[in-house]
Amino acid sequence: MYNVINFNYSLEPTELIEFEEGMYSFYIDYDKYYFVKIERPLEDIKEIFELTKQNNNYCKFVFNKYQSITTDYLGTLYVLIKMNCPENIEINIQDIISRVDIFTKKDSILNRTNWSELWANKVDYLEYQVSELSTTHKIVRKSFSYYVGLAENAIEYFNLLDTKNLDTIISHKRIKFPFTNKNFNNPLDIVLDYRPRDIASYFKTKFFEEGSPIEEVKFLARKNVLSPLEYNLLFCRLLYPSYYFDDLSSVLEKGEDDDILLKYISKTKEYETFLNDVYQILKEKSSMLKIEWLIKKS
């Protein structure tokens, strides 16, 4: 891979490390680079480049000698990303709510504001896949209907909200763990969505990786940075079990063992308690829609 990078970018990497299969990092002097496969449509990458070339919040794409941001190696497209900051600095809820890059182009291919359609399609796809599973995936079969129920609640919740005049911002597909600049400033994760997307993603990831972030929920409420509609969107997104569906997709598509789902299943009651606690905090900030079954459990 050294020769590929040297030939295409006229760079001489030091400490070339394969950190995942087919993914490499290296230094040039004191600058950190990542040479990584594109795992999204090329059209997405082109629009992300346009979004970020004047935005210093995100790491930069490096052009190759052909003045392209993509490099073909053995039929696979790669990009070279240059870090724009110390990569291991931790981020928190303050960092997330402070980054508000408004982008109002509604017809962008990166737009992910049609939550109910995206979620319904995801559920339909997973329901079909799960129906085809063999009986060896008992953990999936025993847990799947519960999380479909959560998703259906979230879809119903979203459909009752009027979001047509709400701004979209540059967001992330997921706020990943560990919570560091390396992940937060990765342009390859960019989507366009409503502001609560990243906040909810951070809270969900933190809950299952580090424990309940209820104090940060309280901090968010005190900062008063969201509108009443956005508080509802935040709760709606917390209802949707993206965490479970992400790992379920790994089971169905990558052959992962379904015991990776146990980290979520084992905390079902704790997460319901967290949702109730969040609801009690947010209803002081907004007229929240009611989820009757959840309220009864509180």
Short mmCIF file of C-alpha atoms in Angstrom, two decimals:
data_model
loop_
_atom_site.label_atom_id
_atom_site.label_comp_id
_atom_site.label_asym_id
_atom_site.label_seq_id
_atom_site.Cartn_x
_atom_site.Cartn_y
_atom_site.Cartn_z
CA MET A 1 0.00 0.00 0.00
CA TYR A 2 2.98 2.30 0.50
CA ASN A 3 3.60 2.27 -3.26
CA VAL A 4 -0.05 3.04 -4.03
CA ILE A 5 -0.02 6.11 -1.78
CA ASN A 6 3.38 7.25 -2.98
CA PHE A 7 2.44 6.87 -6.67
CA ASN A 8 -0.98 8.55 -6.42
CA TYR A 9 -0.22 11.31 -3.91
CA SER A 10 3.55 11.79 -4.12
CA LEU A 11 3.69 11.20 -0.36
CA GLU A 12 6.14 9.06 1.58
CA PRO A 13 4.20 7.63 4.55
CA THR A 14 5.81 6.78 7.85
CA GLU A 15 4.27 4.33 10.32
CA LEU A 16 1.86 2.90 7.74
CA ILE A 17 -0.65 0.88 9.78
CA GLU A 18 -3.54 -1.28 8.56
CA PHE A 19 -6.07 -0.51 11.33
CA GLU A 20 -8.91 -2.40 9.62
CA GLU A 21 -8.89 -4.70 6.61
CA GLY A 22 -7.99 -2.52 3.62
CA MET A 23 -7.90 0.67 5.74
CA TYR A 24 -4.63 2.45 6.50
CA SER A 25 -3.29 5.30 8.61
CA PHE A 26 0.09 7.02 8.47
CA TYR A 27 2.00 10.19 9.26
CA ILE A 28 3.71 12.77 7.09
CA ASP A 29 5.85 14.75 9.51
CA TYR A 30 3.36 15.44 12.32
CA ASP A 31 0.21 15.24 10.20
CA LYS A 32 -2.05 12.17 10.47
CA TYR A 33 -3.70 10.71 7.36
CA TYR A 34 -6.24 7.96 6.70
CA PHE A 35 -6.45 6.07 3.41
CA VAL A 36 -9.84 4.39 3.52
CA LYS A 37 -12.36 2.61 1.33
CA ILE A 38 -15.49 4.43 0.25
CA GLU A 39 -18.48 2.63 1.76
CA ARG A 40 -21.09 5.08 0.47
CA PRO A 41 -22.29 5.99 -3.04
CA LEU A 42 -19.81 8.10 -4.98
CA GLU A 43 -22.46 10.81 -5.38
CA ASP A 44 -22.59 11.13 -1.58
CA ILE A 45 -18.82 11.58 -1.42
CA LYS A 46 -18.84 14.28 -4.08
CA GLU A 47 -21.51 16.27 -2.26
CA ILE A 48 -19.76 15.82 1.09
CA PHE A 49 -16.61 17.22 -0.49
CA GLU A 50 -18.51 20.30 -1.68
CA LEU A 51 -20.02 20.75 1.79
CA THR A 52 -16.71 20.52 3.63
CA LYS A 53 -14.14 22.19 1.39
CA GLN A 54 -14.90 25.57 3.02
CA ASN A 55 -15.84 24.12 6.43
CA ASN A 56 -12.93 23.72 8.82
CA ASN A 57 -14.91 21.62 11.29
CA TYR A 58 -14.24 18.49 9.25
CA CYS A 59 -11.09 16.70 8.15
CA LYS A 60 -10.06 17.41 4.58
CA PHE A 61 -10.03 15.27 1.46
CA VAL A 62 -6.64 15.17 -0.25
CA PHE A 63 -6.46 15.32 -4.04
CA ASN A 64 -4.38 12.74 -5.85
CA LYS A 65 -2.06 13.61 -8.75
CA TYR A 66 -5.01 13.37 -11.14
CA GLN A 67 -6.81 16.10 -9.17
CA SER A 68 -9.43 13.65 -7.98
CA ILE A 69 -10.52 12.99 -4.40
CA THR A 70 -10.98 9.26 -5.18
CA THR A 71 -8.32 6.70 -6.04
CA ASP A 72 -9.06 3.34 -7.64
CA TYR A 73 -7.05 0.44 -6.22
CA LEU A 74 -7.87 -3.05 -7.49
CA GLY A 75 -11.40 -1.98 -8.38
CA THR A 76 -12.13 -0.37 -5.00
CA LEU A 77 -12.41 3.39 -4.57
CA TYR A 78 -10.41 4.99 -1.76
CA VAL A 79 -10.10 8.50 -0.37
CA LEU A 80 -7.25 10.07 1.54
CA ILE A 81 -8.33 12.11 4.58
CA LYS A 82 -6.04 14.49 6.47
CA MET A 83 -6.79 15.08 10.15
CA ASN A 84 -7.45 18.71 11.04
CA CYS A 85 -6.98 18.43 14.82
CA PRO A 86 -5.66 16.15 17.59
CA GLU A 87 -7.74 13.05 16.99
CA ASN A 88 -8.06 11.63 20.51
CA ILE A 89 -9.53 14.70 22.22
CA GLU A 90 -12.88 13.70 23.72
CA ILE A 91 -16.13 15.40 22.75
CA ASN A 92 -19.27 15.82 24.86
CA ILE A 93 -22.79 17.18 24.60
CA GLN A 94 -21.51 20.77 24.65
CA ASP A 95 -19.43 20.11 21.54
CA ILE A 96 -22.40 18.58 19.76
CA ILE A 97 -24.87 21.37 20.49
CA SER A 98 -22.25 24.00 19.66
CA ARG A 99 -21.79 22.75 16.10
CA VAL A 100 -24.68 24.09 14.05
CA ASP A 101 -23.83 24.29 10.35
CA ILE A 102 -27.20 25.13 8.79
CA PHE A 103 -27.74 23.80 5.28
CA THR A 104 -31.14 24.37 3.72
CA LYS A 105 -30.80 22.53 0.40
CA LYS A 106 -33.80 20.23 0.81
CA ASP A 107 -33.18 18.25 -2.39
CA SER A 108 -29.66 17.18 -1.44
CA ILE A 109 -28.92 13.47 -1.83
CA LEU A 110 -27.54 13.66 1.72
CA ASN A 111 -30.90 14.72 3.16
CA ARG A 112 -32.19 12.29 5.79
CA THR A 113 -35.17 14.23 7.16
CA ASN A 114 -37.81 11.77 5.89
CA TRP A 115 -37.56 9.75 9.09
CA SER A 116 -40.87 7.90 8.85
CA GLU A 117 -40.19 6.69 5.32
CA LEU A 118 -36.61 5.65 6.09
CA TRP A 119 -37.62 3.90 9.29
CA ALA A 120 -40.62 2.12 7.74
CA ASN A 121 -38.45 0.86 4.88
CA LYS A 122 -35.84 -0.33 7.37
CA VAL A 123 -38.42 -2.22 9.42
CA ASP A 124 -39.94 -3.83 6.29
CA TYR A 125 -36.50 -4.94 5.12
CA LEU A 126 -35.53 -6.36 8.51
CA GLU A 127 -38.88 -8.10 8.97
CA TYR A 128 -38.35 -9.90 5.67
CA GLN A 129 -34.77 -10.84 6.54
CA VAL A 130 -35.69 -12.08 10.01
CA SER A 131 -38.52 -14.19 8.57
CA GLU A 132 -35.88 -15.98 6.50
CA LEU A 133 -33.61 -16.71 9.47
CA SER A 134 -32.98 -20.21 10.61
CA THR A 135 -33.96 -21.22 14.14
CA THR A 136 -30.30 -20.87 15.18
CA HIS A 137 -30.83 -17.12 15.65
CA LYS A 138 -32.97 -17.48 18.75
CA ILE A 139 -31.85 -14.19 20.30
CA VAL A 140 -33.09 -12.33 17.23
CA ARG A 141 -36.40 -14.16 17.15
CA LYS A 142 -37.10 -13.51 20.84
CA SER A 143 -36.21 -9.81 20.79
CA PHE A 144 -37.07 -8.52 17.33
CA SER A 145 -40.79 -7.82 17.79
CA TYR A 146 -40.13 -5.59 20.82
CA TYR A 147 -37.80 -3.33 18.86
CA VAL A 148 -40.16 -3.25 15.88
CA GLY A 149 -42.78 -2.00 18.34
CA LEU A 150 -40.45 0.80 19.45
CA ALA A 151 -39.79 1.72 15.82
CA GLU A 152 -43.50 1.82 15.02
CA ASN A 153 -44.05 4.12 18.02
CA ALA A 154 -41.31 6.40 16.72
CA ILE A 155 -42.81 6.46 13.22
CA GLU A 156 -46.26 7.34 14.59
CA TYR A 157 -44.70 10.04 16.77
CA PHE A 158 -42.85 11.61 13.86
CA ASN A 159 -45.92 11.61 11.62
CA LEU A 160 -47.74 13.79 14.17
CA LEU A 161 -45.06 16.50 13.98
CA ASP A 162 -44.94 19.32 11.43
CA THR A 163 -41.33 19.74 10.36
CA LYS A 164 -41.74 21.45 6.98
CA ASN A 165 -40.24 24.78 8.12
CA LEU A 166 -37.44 23.34 10.23
CA ASP A 167 -33.82 23.96 9.25
CA THR A 168 -31.47 21.11 8.48
CA ILE A 169 -27.85 21.06 9.60
CA ILE A 170 -24.74 19.11 8.71
CA SER A 171 -25.07 15.99 10.86
CA HIS A 172 -23.61 12.50 11.25
CA LYS A 173 -24.93 9.09 10.32
CA ARG A 174 -24.05 8.11 13.88
CA ILE A 175 -22.21 9.67 16.81
CA LYS A 176 -19.77 6.85 17.35
CA PHE A 177 -17.94 5.52 20.37
CA PRO A 178 -15.34 6.43 21.45
CA PHE A 179 -16.43 10.06 21.51
CA THR A 180 -13.36 11.64 19.95
CA ASN A 181 -12.47 14.21 17.33
CA LYS A 182 -11.40 11.41 15.02
CA ASN A 183 -14.99 10.19 14.75
CA PHE A 184 -16.77 13.53 15.17
CA ASN A 185 -14.76 15.27 12.43
CA ASN A 186 -14.91 12.41 9.93
CA PRO A 187 -16.48 13.80 6.74
CA LEU A 188 -17.38 10.32 5.50
CA ASP A 189 -20.15 10.15 8.13
CA ILE A 190 -21.88 13.36 7.05
CA VAL A 191 -25.62 13.55 6.34
CA LEU A 192 -28.09 16.44 6.42
CA ASP A 193 -30.81 16.27 9.06
CA TYR A 194 -32.58 18.06 11.87
CA ARG A 195 -30.55 19.20 14.85
CA PRO A 196 -31.84 16.54 17.30
CA ARG A 197 -30.34 13.71 15.20
CA ASP A 198 -26.79 14.01 16.55
CA ILE A 199 -27.95 14.76 20.09
CA ALA A 200 -30.12 11.64 20.21
CA SER A 201 -27.41 9.52 18.62
CA TYR A 202 -24.92 10.69 21.26
CA PHE A 203 -27.33 9.94 24.11
CA LYS A 204 -28.17 6.46 22.79
CA THR A 205 -24.56 5.51 22.19
CA LYS A 206 -23.50 6.84 25.58
CA PHE A 207 -26.29 4.94 27.36
CA PHE A 208 -25.14 1.57 26.03
CA GLU A 209 -21.40 2.25 26.16
CA GLU A 210 -20.93 4.26 29.36
CA GLY A 211 -24.22 4.41 31.25
CA SER A 212 -27.21 6.73 31.48
CA PRO A 213 -26.47 10.27 30.24
CA ILE A 214 -29.39 11.78 32.16
CA GLU A 215 -27.20 14.55 33.62
CA GLU A 216 -26.30 15.61 30.11
CA VAL A 217 -29.99 15.59 29.18
CA LYS A 218 -30.56 17.98 32.08
CA PHE A 219 -27.65 20.10 30.84
CA LEU A 220 -29.21 20.24 27.39
CA ALA A 221 -32.53 21.37 28.86
CA ARG A 222 -30.83 24.09 30.93
CA LYS A 223 -29.01 25.41 27.85
CA ASN A 224 -32.39 25.85 26.15
CA VAL A 225 -30.95 25.56 22.64
CA LEU A 226 -33.78 23.54 21.09
CA SER A 227 -37.25 24.65 20.04
CA PRO A 228 -40.38 22.90 21.41
CA LEU A 229 -40.65 20.98 18.13
CA GLU A 230 -37.01 19.89 18.37
CA TYR A 231 -37.53 18.53 21.88
CA ASN A 232 -40.27 16.31 20.44
CA LEU A 233 -37.99 15.24 17.61
CA LEU A 234 -35.27 14.42 20.12
CA PHE A 235 -37.60 12.17 22.10
CA CYS A 236 -38.92 10.61 18.89
CA ARG A 237 -35.39 9.74 17.83
CA LEU A 238 -34.57 8.31 21.27
CA LEU A 239 -37.55 6.00 20.84
CA TYR A 240 -36.25 4.63 17.55
CA PRO A 241 -33.91 1.67 18.29
CA SER A 242 -31.18 2.41 15.75
CA TYR A 243 -28.63 0.81 18.10
CA TYR A 244 -30.38 -2.58 17.91
CA PHE A 245 -31.10 -2.39 14.18
CA ASP A 246 -27.47 -1.47 13.38
CA ASP A 247 -26.14 -4.59 15.08
CA LEU A 248 -29.00 -6.72 13.76
CA SER A 249 -27.92 -5.70 10.25
CA SER A 250 -24.42 -6.94 11.10
CA VAL A 251 -25.94 -10.28 12.09
CA LEU A 252 -28.00 -10.54 8.91
CA GLU A 253 -25.49 -9.16 6.40
CA LYS A 254 -22.06 -9.88 7.87
CA GLY A 255 -22.64 -13.13 9.74
CA GLU A 256 -22.00 -11.69 13.21
CA ASP A 257 -23.15 -13.82 16.14
CA ASP A 258 -26.51 -12.59 17.42
CA ASP A 259 -25.22 -12.48 20.99
CA ILE A 260 -23.96 -8.96 20.12
CA LEU A 261 -27.59 -7.93 20.66
CA LEU A 262 -27.55 -8.95 24.32
CA LYS A 263 -25.97 -5.63 25.39
CA TYR A 264 -29.25 -3.95 24.39
CA ILE A 265 -31.68 -6.66 25.42
CA SER A 266 -30.17 -6.86 28.91
CA LYS A 267 -30.84 -3.15 29.41
CA THR A 268 -34.41 -3.00 28.12
CA LYS A 269 -35.94 -1.95 31.44
CA GLU A 270 -33.12 0.51 32.18
CA TYR A 271 -33.60 2.15 28.78
CA GLU A 272 -37.35 2.44 29.34
CA THR A 273 -36.59 4.16 32.65
CA PHE A 274 -34.19 6.47 30.85
CA LEU A 275 -36.88 7.33 28.27
CA ASN A 276 -39.32 8.13 31.06
CA ASP A 277 -36.76 10.32 32.83
CA VAL A 278 -36.04 12.16 29.58
CA TYR A 279 -39.76 12.63 28.99
CA GLN A 280 -40.21 14.19 32.42
CA ILE A 281 -37.36 16.64 31.75
CA LEU A 282 -38.47 17.58 28.24
CA LYS A 283 -42.13 18.09 29.10
CA GLU A 284 -41.00 21.08 31.14
CA LYS A 285 -39.66 22.57 27.89
CA SER A 286 -42.36 21.55 25.41
CA SER A 287 -45.83 20.09 25.01
CA MET A 288 -44.69 16.53 24.45
CA LEU A 289 -46.77 13.93 22.66
CA LYS A 290 -47.75 11.08 24.95
CA ILE A 291 -46.59 7.49 24.66
CA GLU A 292 -49.23 5.81 26.82
CA TRP A 293 -47.55 2.42 27.34
CA LEU A 294 -44.33 4.09 28.44
CA ILE A 295 -46.08 6.45 30.81
CA LYS A 296 -47.96 3.53 32.41
CA LYS A 297 -44.67 1.75 33.06
CA SER A 298 -43.16 4.74 34.87
#
